[in-house]
CSV table of C-alpha atoms in Angstrom, one decimal:
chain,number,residue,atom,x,y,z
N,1,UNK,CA,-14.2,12.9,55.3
N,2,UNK,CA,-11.8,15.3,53.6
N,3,UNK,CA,-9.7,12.8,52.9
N,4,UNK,CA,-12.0,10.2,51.8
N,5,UNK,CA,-13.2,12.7,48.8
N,6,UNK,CA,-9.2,13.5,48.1
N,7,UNK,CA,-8.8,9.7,47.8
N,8,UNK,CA,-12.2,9.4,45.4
N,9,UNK,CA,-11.4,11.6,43.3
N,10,UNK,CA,-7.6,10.9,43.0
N,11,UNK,CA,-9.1,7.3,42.1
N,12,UNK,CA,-11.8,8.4,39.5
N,13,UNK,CA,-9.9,10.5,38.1
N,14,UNK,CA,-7.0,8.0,37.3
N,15,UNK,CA,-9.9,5.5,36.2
N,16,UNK,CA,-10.7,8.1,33.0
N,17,UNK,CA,-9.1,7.0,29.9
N,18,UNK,CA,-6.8,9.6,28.5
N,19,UNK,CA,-7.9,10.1,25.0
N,20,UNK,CA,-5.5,9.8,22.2
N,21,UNK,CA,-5.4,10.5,18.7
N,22,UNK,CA,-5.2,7.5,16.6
N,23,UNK,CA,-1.9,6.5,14.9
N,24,UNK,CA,-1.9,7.0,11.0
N,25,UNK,CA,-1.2,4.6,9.1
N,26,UNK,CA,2.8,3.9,8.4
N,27,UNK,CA,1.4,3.7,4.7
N,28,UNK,CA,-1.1,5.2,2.3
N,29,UNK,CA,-0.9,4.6,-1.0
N,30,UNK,CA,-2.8,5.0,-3.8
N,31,UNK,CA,-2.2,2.4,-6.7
N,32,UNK,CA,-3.6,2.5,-10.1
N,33,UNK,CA,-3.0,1.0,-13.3
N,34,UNK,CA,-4.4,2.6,-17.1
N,35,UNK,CA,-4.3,0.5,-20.5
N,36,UNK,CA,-3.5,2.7,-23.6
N,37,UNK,CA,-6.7,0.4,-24.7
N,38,UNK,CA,-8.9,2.6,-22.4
N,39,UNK,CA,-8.9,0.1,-19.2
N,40,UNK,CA,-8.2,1.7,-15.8
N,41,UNK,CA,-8.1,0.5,-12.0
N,42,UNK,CA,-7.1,1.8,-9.0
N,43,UNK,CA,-7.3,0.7,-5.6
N,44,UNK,CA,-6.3,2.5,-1.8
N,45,UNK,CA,-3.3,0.5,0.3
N,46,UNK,CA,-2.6,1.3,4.0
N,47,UNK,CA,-0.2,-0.5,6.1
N,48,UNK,CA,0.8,-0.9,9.9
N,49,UNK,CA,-2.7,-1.2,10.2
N,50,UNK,CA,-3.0,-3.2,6.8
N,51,UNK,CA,-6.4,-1.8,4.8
N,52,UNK,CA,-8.1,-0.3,2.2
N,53,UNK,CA,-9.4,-1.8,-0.4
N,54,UNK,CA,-6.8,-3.8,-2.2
N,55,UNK,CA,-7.6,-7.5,-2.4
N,56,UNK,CA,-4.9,-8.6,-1.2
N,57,UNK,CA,-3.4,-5.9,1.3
N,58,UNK,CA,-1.6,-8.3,3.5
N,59,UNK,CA,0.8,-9.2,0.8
N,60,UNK,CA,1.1,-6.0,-0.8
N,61,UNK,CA,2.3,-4.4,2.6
N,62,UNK,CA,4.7,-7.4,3.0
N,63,UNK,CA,5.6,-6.9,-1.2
N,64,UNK,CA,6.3,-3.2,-0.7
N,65,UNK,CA,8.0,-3.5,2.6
N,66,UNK,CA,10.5,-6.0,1.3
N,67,UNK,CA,11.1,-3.5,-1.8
N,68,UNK,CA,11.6,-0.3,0.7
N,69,UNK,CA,8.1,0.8,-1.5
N,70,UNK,CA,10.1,1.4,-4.6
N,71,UNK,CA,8.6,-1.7,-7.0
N,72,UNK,CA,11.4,-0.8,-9.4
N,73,UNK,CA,13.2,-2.8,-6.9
N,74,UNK,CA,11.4,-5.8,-7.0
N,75,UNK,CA,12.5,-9.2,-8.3
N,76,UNK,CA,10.4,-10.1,-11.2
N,77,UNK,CA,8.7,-13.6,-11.1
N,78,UNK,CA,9.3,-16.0,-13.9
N,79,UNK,CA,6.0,-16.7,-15.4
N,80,UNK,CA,5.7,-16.7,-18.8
N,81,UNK,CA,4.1,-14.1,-20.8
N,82,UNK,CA,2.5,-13.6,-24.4
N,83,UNK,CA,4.1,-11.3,-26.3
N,84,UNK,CA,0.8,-9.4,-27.2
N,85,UNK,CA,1.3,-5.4,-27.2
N,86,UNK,CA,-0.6,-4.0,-24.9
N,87,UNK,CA,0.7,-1.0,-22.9
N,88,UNK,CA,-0.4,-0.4,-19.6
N,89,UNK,CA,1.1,2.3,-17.1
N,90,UNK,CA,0.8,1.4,-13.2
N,91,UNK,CA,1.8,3.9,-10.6
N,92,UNK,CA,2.3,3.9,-6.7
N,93,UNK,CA,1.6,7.3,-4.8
N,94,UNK,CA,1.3,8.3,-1.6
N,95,UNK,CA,3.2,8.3,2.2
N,96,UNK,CA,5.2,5.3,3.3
N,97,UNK,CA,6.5,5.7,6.7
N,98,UNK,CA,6.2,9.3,6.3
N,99,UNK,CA,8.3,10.2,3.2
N,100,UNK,CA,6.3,10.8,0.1
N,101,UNK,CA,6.3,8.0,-2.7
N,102,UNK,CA,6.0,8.5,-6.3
N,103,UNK,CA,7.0,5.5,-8.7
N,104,UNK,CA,5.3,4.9,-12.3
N,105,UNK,CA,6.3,2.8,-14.9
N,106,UNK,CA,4.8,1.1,-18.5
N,107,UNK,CA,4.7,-2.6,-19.4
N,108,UNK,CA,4.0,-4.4,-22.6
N,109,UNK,CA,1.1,-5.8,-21.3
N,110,UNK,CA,-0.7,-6.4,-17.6
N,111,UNK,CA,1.1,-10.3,-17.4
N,112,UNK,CA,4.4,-8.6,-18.0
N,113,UNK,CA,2.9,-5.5,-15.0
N,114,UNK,CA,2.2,-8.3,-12.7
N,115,UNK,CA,5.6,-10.3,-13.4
N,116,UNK,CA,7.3,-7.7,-12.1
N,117,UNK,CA,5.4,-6.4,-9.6
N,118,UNK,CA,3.8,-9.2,-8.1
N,119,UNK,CA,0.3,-9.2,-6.5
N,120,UNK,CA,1.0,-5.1,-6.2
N,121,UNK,CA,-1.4,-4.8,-9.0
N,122,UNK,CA,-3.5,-7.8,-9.0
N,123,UNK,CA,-7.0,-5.6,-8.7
């Protein structure tokens, strides 16, 4: 008998899940765009699990990882845009793969934003 209940409980308590904390995401960002002409957006990224509530958070994870999450090193596309004055200031902040991100930068407009930064700010 004694060795019945040694086997039982050897076996139940093997059965248990161990619980584990979940993983954090490898990213999450915080991305937001302002117009000097009072406009302002901003949306939450995470990556590796891709989330939040970016529209497109798939390609954003795949745009930043490509760019090592510095959009400053992104190749602009080639679209064309009008050359209407209209500042707008975008900015990426948060944790990629555990460093701490801060980039920000200004365009002429939001085509020329998105030109360079791809669907990164497309919110």
């Amino acid at each position: 008998m004694i060795g019945l209940a040694a086997v039982s409980t050897a076996l139940l308590g093997a059965a248990q899940p161990v619980p584990r904390p979940s993983p954090s995401p490898r990213a999450d960002l915080t991305l937001t765009y302002m117009a000097d002409a009072g406009f302002a957006a901003a949306v939450k990224l995470t990556c590796d699990p891709v989330g939040g509530g970016h529209p497109k958070p798939g390609q954003a994870c795949a745009t930043l990882r490509r760019a090592g999450a510095d959009p400053a090193k992104l190749e602009p596309g080639d679209s064309m845009c009008a050359l209407l004055y209209q500042p707008v200031k975008a900015e990426l902040k948060g944790v990629w793969r555990g460093k701490t991100v801060e980039w920000a930068q200004t365009y002429g407009n939001t085509c020329e934003m998105n030109r360079a930064t791809g669907v990164l700010f497309e919110f």
